Amino acid sequence: MKIFRLILFFLHIGIGVLLLGTLLNAYILPKVFPWVNLLSLGFPILIIAYFLLTLFWIFTWKKRAVFFLLLGLAFITPVKRWINYSSDSKSSSNFKVLTFNVKGGHSGKENIERYINSQQADVVMLQEDGMKEFDFDGLKGGRKIANVSLYTKHKIIDQKDLIIGDYEWFNAYAQQTDIEINGKRYRFVAAYLQPFKFEKSMIKLNGNSGEDEEKLKNIVKRLIPTFKAHQEQVEIIRRAIDHSPYPVFVAGDLNAVPNSYEYYHLMEGLKDPFLEVGKGSGTSFHDYKFPIRIDYIFTSKNIEPVDYKVDRSVDLSDHFPVIGTFRLEP
């Protein structure tokens, strides 16, 4: 029994070190050392294992449980970026933003239009819209680029393309749009970072050690270059945020999970409304049986969030829509 507990102890230490490694994504660039960013993908599994081992030490009345509980405090906010339970805001909202990866509109243009119209959002940002021109009630579209589009009830003042892919291999897109709302201007950055282009068959292990090992190697071969490409894309979007004379909204499919390099550096100086008013799981990509949050809305710190939800009531894509309501000062 002593040997078993010793093995669990060192396993627990190792998991704790890996979890601490995810925090380094705030400082280490993928082009310098991309392997740290891999840890962010495994965060849900690592934190569950860490929690179960901590419970084991508590139930076996081991003093080391205190150490692991104290270390676990470092992971409270990282956990809340995946799953959170906030109290209801006392403010009333007067502004609504919806972001949705519609997967090429394969569920039908009319179905997507019907859903978006039912939400009555002030700003709608779509990704992977398949170059479709949607007709939403009371919303007008800005200048469209492939894979990213924006629709709004309000007056568009200026628009600028930030990242334009070639729709084949380099498939990242981003656009900034300055909008006037009740006499004040806001900058909206719609983003779709480079996808990993995985198919289910590419990541499903079948128990054959040789084939599974080859699959894992191929997965890493796709992840590492994409992490490095994301660094360049994040730097471009950061310039649009940092140089904005107006409060900022950043929304879209970032193809990056919480606690990743992309998350830390895009959210720098901004806030994640899910941390303040989100309830339940933030998982927005549901095609795999694994919690994956890759769709976000970030805002400037002076914008007050009232509610933030992932709408699981609709099945129009392999992503769920993400909806945020806010209170903008008149």
mmCIF file of C-alpha atoms in Angstrom:
data_model
loop_
_atom_site.group_PDB
_atom_site.id
_atom_site.type_symbol
_atom_site.label_atom_id
_atom_site.label_comp_id
_atom_site.label_asym_id
_atom_site.label_seq_id
_atom_site.Cartn_x
_atom_site.Cartn_y
_atom_site.Cartn_z
ATOM 1 C CA MET A 1 0.000 0.000 0.000
ATOM 2 C CA LYS A 2 2.902 2.358 0.750
ATOM 3 C CA ILE A 3 4.364 1.873 -2.731
ATOM 4 C CA PHE A 4 0.925 2.489 -4.291
ATOM 5 C CA ARG A 5 0.541 5.746 -2.363
ATOM 6 C CA LEU A 6 4.067 6.808 -3.273
ATOM 7 C CA ILE A 7 3.285 6.260 -6.963
ATOM 8 C CA LEU A 8 0.087 8.297 -6.602
ATOM 9 C CA PHE A 9 2.009 11.039 -4.800
ATOM 10 C CA PHE A 10 4.558 11.451 -7.587
ATOM 11 C CA LEU A 11 1.798 11.180 -10.194
ATOM 12 C CA HIS A 12 -0.076 13.954 -8.392
ATOM 13 C CA ILE A 13 3.070 16.110 -8.299
ATOM 14 C CA GLY A 14 3.606 15.522 -12.020
ATOM 15 C CA ILE A 15 0.021 16.525 -12.854
ATOM 16 C CA GLY A 16 0.410 19.653 -10.711
ATOM 17 C CA VAL A 17 3.570 20.613 -12.599
ATOM 18 C CA LEU A 18 1.813 20.147 -15.947
ATOM 19 C CA LEU A 19 -1.092 22.301 -14.772
ATOM 20 C CA LEU A 20 1.333 24.998 -13.650
ATOM 21 C CA GLY A 21 2.862 24.732 -17.114
ATOM 22 C CA THR A 22 -0.410 25.937 -18.667
ATOM 23 C CA LEU A 23 0.054 29.223 -16.787
ATOM 24 C CA LEU A 24 3.307 29.758 -18.684
ATOM 25 C CA ASN A 25 1.318 30.313 -21.871
ATOM 26 C CA ALA A 26 0.927 33.898 -20.680
ATOM 27 C CA TYR A 27 4.693 34.338 -21.127
ATOM 28 C CA ILE A 28 6.109 31.774 -23.581
ATOM 29 C CA LEU A 29 5.694 32.336 -27.319
ATOM 30 C CA PRO A 30 4.751 29.352 -29.508
ATOM 31 C CA LYS A 31 7.594 30.196 -31.888
ATOM 32 C CA VAL A 32 10.017 29.906 -28.974
ATOM 33 C CA PHE A 33 8.601 26.789 -27.285
ATOM 34 C CA PRO A 34 5.240 25.584 -28.674
ATOM 35 C CA TRP A 35 5.015 22.509 -26.457
ATOM 36 C CA VAL A 36 3.666 24.458 -23.482
ATOM 37 C CA ASN A 37 0.602 25.368 -25.521
ATOM 38 C CA LEU A 38 -0.163 21.669 -25.950
ATOM 39 C CA LEU A 39 -0.857 21.478 -22.206
ATOM 40 C CA SER A 40 -3.825 23.829 -22.537
ATOM 41 C CA LEU A 41 -5.599 21.241 -24.722
ATOM 42 C CA GLY A 42 -5.296 18.634 -21.979
ATOM 43 C CA PHE A 43 -6.309 20.961 -19.152
ATOM 44 C CA PRO A 44 -9.770 19.397 -18.522
ATOM 45 C CA ILE A 45 -8.306 15.898 -18.129
ATOM 46 C CA LEU A 46 -5.400 17.117 -16.007
ATOM 47 C CA ILE A 47 -7.590 19.121 -13.617
ATOM 48 C CA ILE A 48 -10.068 16.242 -13.180
ATOM 49 C CA ALA A 49 -7.205 13.866 -12.356
ATOM 50 C CA TYR A 50 -5.736 16.437 -9.953
ATOM 51 C CA PHE A 51 -9.108 16.854 -8.214
ATOM 52 C CA LEU A 52 -9.693 13.096 -7.855
ATOM 53 C CA LEU A 53 -6.214 12.528 -6.396
ATOM 54 C CA THR A 54 -6.749 15.396 -3.947
ATOM 55 C CA LEU A 55 -9.980 13.759 -2.818
ATOM 56 C CA PHE A 56 -8.082 10.513 -2.321
ATOM 57 C CA TRP A 57 -5.623 12.210 0.068
ATOM 58 C CA ILE A 58 -8.474 13.870 1.945
ATOM 59 C CA PHE A 59 -10.385 10.617 2.429
ATOM 60 C CA THR A 60 -7.239 8.773 3.499
ATOM 61 C CA TRP A 61 -6.477 11.500 6.057
ATOM 62 C CA LYS A 62 -3.073 12.382 4.653
ATOM 63 C CA LYS A 63 -1.455 15.723 5.544
ATOM 64 C CA ARG A 64 -0.286 16.082 1.952
ATOM 65 C CA ALA A 65 -3.930 16.854 1.116
ATOM 66 C CA VAL A 66 -3.370 20.331 2.582
ATOM 67 C CA PHE A 67 -0.442 20.930 0.208
ATOM 68 C CA PHE A 68 -2.438 19.864 -2.844
ATOM 69 C CA LEU A 69 -5.459 21.907 -1.752
ATOM 70 C CA LEU A 70 -3.281 25.017 -1.425
ATOM 71 C CA LEU A 71 -1.644 24.358 -4.795
ATOM 72 C CA GLY A 72 -5.097 23.875 -6.272
ATOM 73 C CA LEU A 73 -5.957 27.494 -5.455
ATOM 74 C CA ALA A 74 -3.728 28.507 -8.382
ATOM 75 C CA PHE A 75 -6.135 26.734 -10.751
ATOM 76 C CA ILE A 76 -9.438 28.290 -9.623
ATOM 77 C CA THR A 77 -9.513 30.972 -12.337
ATOM 78 C CA PRO A 78 -8.183 28.605 -15.054
ATOM 79 C CA VAL A 79 -11.029 26.210 -14.188
ATOM 80 C CA LYS A 80 -13.596 29.029 -14.296
ATOM 81 C CA ARG A 81 -12.545 29.764 -17.872
ATOM 82 C CA TRP A 82 -13.982 26.351 -18.787
ATOM 83 C CA ILE A 83 -16.895 26.066 -16.360
ATOM 84 C CA ASN A 84 -18.321 28.800 -14.180
ATOM 85 C CA TYR A 85 -21.319 29.603 -11.981
ATOM 86 C CA SER A 86 -21.859 33.316 -11.482
ATOM 87 C CA SER A 87 -24.624 35.077 -9.625
ATOM 88 C CA ASP A 88 -27.180 37.002 -11.656
ATOM 89 C CA SER A 89 -26.218 40.546 -12.566
ATOM 90 C CA LYS A 90 -28.352 43.285 -11.004
ATOM 91 C CA SER A 91 -27.986 45.484 -14.096
ATOM 92 C CA SER A 92 -30.320 45.487 -17.067
ATOM 93 C CA SER A 93 -28.853 44.976 -20.519
ATOM 94 C CA ASN A 94 -29.295 47.297 -23.489
ATOM 95 C CA PHE A 95 -26.941 45.670 -25.987
ATOM 96 C CA LYS A 96 -26.613 42.143 -27.371
ATOM 97 C CA VAL A 97 -23.795 40.453 -29.293
ATOM 98 C CA LEU A 98 -23.991 37.037 -30.950
ATOM 99 C CA THR A 99 -21.083 35.118 -32.467
ATOM 100 C CA PHE A 100 -21.611 31.846 -34.308
ATOM 101 C CA ASN A 101 -19.554 29.521 -36.486
ATOM 102 C CA VAL A 102 -22.233 28.266 -38.878
ATOM 103 C CA LYS A 103 -20.083 25.578 -40.559
ATOM 104 C CA GLY A 104 -20.588 26.742 -44.112
ATOM 105 C CA GLY A 105 -24.313 27.227 -43.607
ATOM 106 C CA HIS A 106 -24.892 23.519 -44.287
ATOM 107 C CA SER A 107 -27.915 23.439 -41.980
ATOM 108 C CA GLY A 108 -29.709 25.748 -44.407
ATOM 109 C CA LYS A 109 -29.669 29.485 -44.972
ATOM 110 C CA GLU A 110 -33.296 29.840 -43.893
ATOM 111 C CA ASN A 111 -32.756 27.932 -40.622
ATOM 112 C CA ILE A 112 -29.815 30.140 -39.671
ATOM 113 C CA GLU A 113 -31.720 33.304 -40.595
ATOM 114 C CA ARG A 114 -34.710 32.172 -38.534
ATOM 115 C CA TYR A 115 -32.538 31.536 -35.491
ATOM 116 C CA ILE A 116 -30.552 34.783 -35.752
ATOM 117 C CA ASN A 117 -33.756 36.800 -36.249
ATOM 118 C CA SER A 118 -35.250 35.253 -33.102
ATOM 119 C CA GLN A 119 -32.310 36.513 -31.032
ATOM 120 C CA GLN A 120 -32.724 40.201 -31.996
ATOM 121 C CA ALA A 121 -29.033 40.921 -31.426
ATOM 122 C CA ASP A 122 -27.491 44.329 -32.029
ATOM 123 C CA VAL A 123 -24.353 42.849 -33.587
ATOM 124 C CA VAL A 124 -23.984 39.398 -35.182
ATOM 125 C CA MET A 125 -20.579 38.004 -36.136
ATOM 126 C CA LEU A 126 -20.457 34.812 -38.201
ATOM 127 C CA GLN A 127 -17.582 32.503 -39.060
ATOM 128 C CA GLU A 128 -17.397 29.830 -41.770
ATOM 129 C CA ASP A 129 -20.490 31.329 -43.378
ATOM 130 C CA GLY A 130 -19.682 29.738 -46.733
ATOM 131 C CA MET A 131 -19.683 33.092 -48.556
ATOM 132 C CA LYS A 132 -23.456 33.183 -48.130
ATOM 133 C CA GLU A 133 -25.231 36.533 -48.062
ATOM 134 C CA PHE A 134 -27.706 36.324 -45.195
ATOM 135 C CA ASP A 135 -30.772 38.531 -44.893
ATOM 136 C CA PHE A 136 -31.479 39.243 -41.237
ATOM 137 C CA ASP A 137 -34.373 41.362 -39.995
ATOM 138 C CA GLY A 138 -33.212 44.876 -39.122
ATOM 139 C CA LEU A 139 -29.514 44.040 -39.607
ATOM 140 C CA LYS A 140 -27.255 45.320 -42.347
ATOM 141 C CA GLY A 141 -23.973 43.741 -43.292
ATOM 142 C CA GLY A 142 -20.619 45.388 -43.684
ATOM 143 C CA ARG A 143 -18.026 44.611 -46.334
ATOM 144 C CA LYS A 144 -17.695 40.841 -46.397
ATOM 145 C CA ILE A 145 -14.535 38.769 -46.410
ATOM 146 C CA ALA A 146 -14.420 34.991 -46.730
ATOM 147 C CA ASN A 147 -15.267 33.068 -43.556
ATOM 148 C CA VAL A 148 -16.010 36.189 -41.470
ATOM 149 C CA SER A 149 -18.996 38.547 -41.642
ATOM 150 C CA LEU A 150 -20.622 41.146 -39.406
ATOM 151 C CA TYR A 151 -24.204 42.387 -39.295
ATOM 152 C CA THR A 152 -25.533 45.188 -37.123
ATOM 153 C CA LYS A 153 -28.527 47.412 -36.384
ATOM 154 C CA HIS A 154 -26.228 50.378 -35.946
ATOM 155 C CA LYS A 155 -24.246 52.707 -38.175
ATOM 156 C CA ILE A 156 -20.950 51.369 -39.524
ATOM 157 C CA ILE A 157 -18.357 54.156 -39.492
ATOM 158 C CA ASP A 158 -15.294 52.346 -40.797
ATOM 159 C CA GLN A 159 -14.154 48.844 -41.668
ATOM 160 C CA LYS A 160 -10.729 47.328 -42.231
ATOM 161 C CA ASP A 161 -9.573 43.831 -43.130
ATOM 162 C CA LEU A 162 -6.868 42.588 -40.749
ATOM 163 C CA ILE A 163 -6.201 39.026 -41.921
ATOM 164 C CA ILE A 164 -7.258 37.567 -45.265
ATOM 165 C CA GLY A 165 -6.577 33.899 -45.951
ATOM 166 C CA ASP A 166 -6.595 32.124 -49.280
ATOM 167 C CA TYR A 167 -9.495 29.807 -48.348
ATOM 168 C CA GLU A 168 -7.300 26.770 -48.986
ATOM 169 C CA TRP A 169 -4.358 26.213 -46.605
ATOM 170 C CA PHE A 170 -4.043 29.612 -44.947
ATOM 171 C CA ASN A 171 -7.560 29.872 -43.642
ATOM 172 C CA ALA A 172 -7.450 32.634 -41.009
ATOM 173 C CA TYR A 173 -9.535 35.800 -41.264
ATOM 174 C CA ALA A 174 -10.090 38.885 -39.136
ATOM 175 C CA GLN A 175 -11.795 42.209 -39.646
ATOM 176 C CA GLN A 176 -12.276 45.325 -37.534
ATOM 177 C CA THR A 177 -15.448 47.385 -37.743
ATOM 178 C CA ASP A 178 -16.015 50.711 -36.011
ATOM 179 C CA ILE A 179 -19.691 51.185 -35.163
ATOM 180 C CA GLU A 180 -21.576 54.148 -33.734
ATOM 181 C CA ILE A 181 -24.024 53.193 -30.992
ATOM 182 C CA ASN A 182 -26.123 55.878 -29.311
ATOM 183 C CA GLY A 183 -23.644 58.560 -30.330
ATOM 184 C CA LYS A 184 -20.573 56.642 -29.099
ATOM 185 C CA ARG A 185 -18.147 54.597 -31.146
ATOM 186 C CA TYR A 186 -17.013 51.040 -30.486
ATOM 187 C CA ARG A 187 -14.573 48.785 -32.306
ATOM 188 C CA PHE A 188 -15.630 45.226 -33.115
ATOM 189 C CA VAL A 189 -12.954 42.742 -34.111
ATOM 190 C CA ALA A 190 -14.352 39.600 -35.752
ATOM 191 C CA ALA A 191 -11.791 36.804 -35.728
ATOM 192 C CA TYR A 192 -11.376 33.329 -37.124
ATOM 193 C CA LEU A 193 -7.905 31.991 -36.365
ATOM 194 C CA GLN A 194 -6.249 29.257 -38.398
ATOM 195 C CA PRO A 195 -8.131 25.955 -37.865
ATOM 196 C CA PHE A 196 -6.326 22.697 -37.146
ATOM 197 C CA LYS A 197 -8.270 20.940 -39.924
ATOM 198 C CA PHE A 198 -8.833 17.716 -37.990
ATOM 199 C CA GLU A 199 -11.299 15.045 -39.031
ATOM 200 C CA LYS A 200 -12.701 12.624 -36.468
ATOM 201 C CA SER A 201 -10.933 9.688 -38.099
ATOM 202 C CA MET A 202 -7.592 11.492 -37.672
ATOM 203 C CA ILE A 203 -7.818 11.710 -33.895
ATOM 204 C CA LYS A 204 -9.807 8.587 -32.997
ATOM 205 C CA LEU A 205 -7.494 5.972 -31.477
ATOM 206 C CA ASN A 206 -8.426 2.362 -32.222
ATOM 207 C CA GLY A 207 -6.244 0.389 -29.792
ATOM 208 C CA ASN A 208 -3.600 -0.558 -32.340
ATOM 209 C CA SER A 209 -0.388 0.736 -30.773
ATOM 210 C CA GLY A 210 1.418 1.281 -34.079
ATOM 211 C CA GLU A 211 -1.450 3.103 -35.773
ATOM 212 C CA ASP A 212 -2.281 5.110 -32.650
ATOM 213 C CA GLU A 213 1.333 6.227 -32.294
ATOM 214 C CA GLU A 214 1.359 7.384 -35.914
ATOM 215 C CA LYS A 215 -1.915 9.254 -35.388
ATOM 216 C CA LEU A 216 -0.495 11.049 -32.341
ATOM 217 C CA LYS A 217 2.577 12.074 -34.325
ATOM 218 C CA ASN A 218 0.377 13.435 -37.114
ATOM 219 C CA ILE A 219 -1.728 15.350 -34.588
ATOM 220 C CA VAL A 220 1.358 17.034 -33.147
ATOM 221 C CA LYS A 221 2.607 17.806 -36.682
ATOM 222 C CA ARG A 222 -0.584 19.770 -37.265
ATOM 223 C CA LEU A 223 -0.739 21.417 -33.844
ATOM 224 C CA ILE A 224 2.752 22.898 -33.678
ATOM 225 C CA PRO A 225 2.708 24.830 -37.010
ATOM 226 C CA THR A 226 -0.807 26.066 -36.238
ATOM 227 C CA PHE A 227 0.263 27.353 -32.816
ATOM 228 C CA LYS A 228 3.078 29.281 -34.516
ATOM 229 C CA ALA A 229 0.682 30.680 -37.125
ATOM 230 C CA HIS A 230 -1.665 31.743 -34.336
ATOM 231 C CA GLN A 231 1.112 33.789 -32.761
ATOM 232 C CA GLU A 232 1.390 35.919 -35.915
ATOM 233 C CA GLN A 233 -2.383 36.246 -36.203
ATOM 234 C CA VAL A 234 -2.767 37.237 -32.550
ATOM 235 C CA GLU A 235 -0.104 39.935 -32.992
ATOM 236 C CA ILE A 236 -2.080 41.456 -35.893
ATOM 237 C CA ILE A 237 -5.334 41.468 -33.924
ATOM 238 C CA ARG A 238 -3.565 42.872 -30.857
ATOM 239 C CA ARG A 239 -2.487 45.924 -32.870
ATOM 240 C CA ALA A 240 -6.119 46.607 -33.799
ATOM 241 C CA ILE A 241 -7.057 46.362 -30.121
ATOM 242 C CA ASP A 242 -4.153 48.347 -28.704
ATOM 243 C CA HIS A 243 -4.475 51.178 -31.228
ATOM 244 C CA SER A 244 -8.231 51.498 -30.904
ATOM 245 C CA PRO A 245 -9.435 54.917 -29.720
ATOM 246 C CA TYR A 246 -12.739 53.283 -28.784
ATOM 247 C CA PRO A 247 -13.912 50.529 -26.414
ATOM 248 C CA VAL A 248 -13.439 47.116 -28.022
ATOM 249 C CA PHE A 249 -15.381 43.910 -28.548
ATOM 250 C CA VAL A 250 -13.446 40.873 -29.827
ATOM 251 C CA ALA A 251 -15.511 37.869 -30.870
ATOM 252 C CA GLY A 252 -15.300 34.768 -32.987
ATOM 253 C CA ASP A 253 -13.897 31.289 -33.355
ATOM 254 C CA LEU A 254 -10.315 31.470 -32.079
ATOM 255 C CA ASN A 255 -9.566 27.760 -32.553
ATOM 256 C CA ALA A 256 -7.852 27.964 -29.171
ATOM 257 C CA VAL A 257 -8.930 26.817 -25.724
ATOM 258 C CA PRO A 258 -8.817 28.724 -22.422
ATOM 259 C CA ASN A 259 -5.407 29.006 -20.728
ATOM 260 C CA SER A 260 -3.693 28.835 -24.114
ATOM 261 C CA TYR A 261 -1.227 31.355 -25.532
ATOM 262 C CA GLU A 262 -3.970 32.683 -27.812
ATOM 263 C CA TYR A 263 -6.404 33.159 -24.935
ATOM 264 C CA TYR A 264 -3.948 34.937 -22.653
ATOM 265 C CA HIS A 265 -2.612 37.291 -25.294
ATOM 266 C CA LEU A 266 -5.864 38.194 -27.011
ATOM 267 C CA MET A 267 -7.529 38.875 -23.670
ATOM 268 C CA GLU A 268 -4.630 40.996 -22.365
ATOM 269 C CA GLY A 269 -6.096 44.323 -21.233
ATOM 270 C CA LEU A 270 -9.618 43.019 -21.928
ATOM 271 C CA LYS A 271 -11.974 40.826 -19.935
ATOM 272 C CA ASP A 272 -13.757 37.554 -20.512
ATOM 273 C CA PRO A 273 -17.442 38.141 -19.624
ATOM 274 C CA PHE A 274 -17.868 34.403 -19.065
ATOM 275 C CA LEU A 275 -15.759 34.784 -15.903
ATOM 276 C CA GLU A 276 -18.112 37.444 -14.556
ATOM 277 C CA VAL A 277 -21.601 36.403 -15.621
ATOM 278 C CA GLY A 278 -21.256 32.989 -17.287
ATOM 279 C CA LYS A 279 -23.106 29.948 -15.966
ATOM 280 C CA GLY A 280 -22.321 26.303 -16.609
ATOM 281 C CA SER A 281 -19.921 24.988 -19.218
ATOM 282 C CA GLY A 282 -18.290 27.301 -21.742
ATOM 283 C CA THR A 283 -17.891 24.443 -24.230
ATOM 284 C CA SER A 284 -18.904 25.745 -27.658
ATOM 285 C CA PHE A 285 -17.547 23.106 -30.071
ATOM 286 C CA HIS A 286 -19.498 19.881 -29.655
ATOM 287 C CA ASP A 287 -18.457 17.643 -32.530
ATOM 288 C CA TYR A 288 -16.076 15.644 -30.309
ATOM 289 C CA LYS A 289 -16.944 14.038 -26.983
ATOM 290 C CA PHE A 290 -14.536 16.328 -25.159
ATOM 291 C CA PRO A 291 -15.056 19.776 -23.570
ATOM 292 C CA ILE A 292 -13.754 22.329 -26.064
ATOM 293 C CA ARG A 293 -14.331 26.043 -25.628
ATOM 294 C CA ILE A 294 -13.014 27.900 -28.688
ATOM 295 C CA ASP A 295 -15.712 30.542 -29.361
ATOM 296 C CA TYR A 296 -15.515 33.743 -27.332
ATOM 297 C CA ILE A 297 -16.616 37.295 -26.742
ATOM 298 C CA PHE A 298 -14.039 39.563 -25.058
ATOM 299 C CA THR A 299 -14.615 43.221 -24.200
ATOM 300 C CA SER A 300 -12.839 46.300 -22.917
ATOM 301 C CA LYS A 301 -12.821 46.499 -19.127
ATOM 302 C CA ASN A 302 -15.173 49.494 -19.052
ATOM 303 C CA ILE A 303 -17.978 47.513 -20.727
ATOM 304 C CA GLU A 304 -20.334 45.910 -18.213
ATOM 305 C CA PRO A 305 -21.476 42.341 -18.991
ATOM 306 C CA VAL A 306 -24.958 41.337 -17.859
ATOM 307 C CA ASP A 307 -25.299 37.808 -19.213
ATOM 308 C CA TYR A 308 -23.188 35.355 -21.217
ATOM 309 C CA LYS A 309 -24.326 31.990 -22.479
ATOM 310 C CA VAL A 310 -23.560 29.220 -24.915
ATOM 311 C CA ASP A 311 -26.887 28.438 -26.563
ATOM 312 C CA ARG A 312 -27.224 24.658 -26.621
ATOM 313 C CA SER A 313 -30.879 24.792 -27.644
ATOM 314 C CA VAL A 314 -30.024 24.738 -31.352
ATOM 315 C CA ASP A 315 -28.185 22.226 -33.524
ATOM 316 C CA LEU A 316 -27.312 24.182 -36.649
ATOM 317 C CA SER A 317 -23.559 23.564 -36.685
ATOM 318 C CA ASP A 318 -20.747 21.712 -34.938
ATOM 319 C CA HIS A 319 -20.489 24.894 -32.844
ATOM 320 C CA PHE A 320 -23.045 26.400 -30.487
ATOM 321 C CA PRO A 321 -23.832 30.126 -30.745
ATOM 322 C CA VAL A 322 -22.301 32.313 -28.036
ATOM 323 C CA ILE A 323 -24.449 35.222 -26.845
ATOM 324 C CA GLY A 324 -23.475 38.085 -24.586
ATOM 325 C CA THR A 325 -25.645 40.904 -23.282
ATOM 326 C CA PHE A 326 -24.138 44.106 -21.942
ATOM 327 C CA ARG A 327 -24.997 47.456 -20.492
ATOM 328 C CA LEU A 328 -23.581 50.302 -22.524
ATOM 329 C CA GLU A 329 -23.700 53.740 -20.986
ATOM 330 C CA PRO A 330 -26.054 56.062 -22.924
#
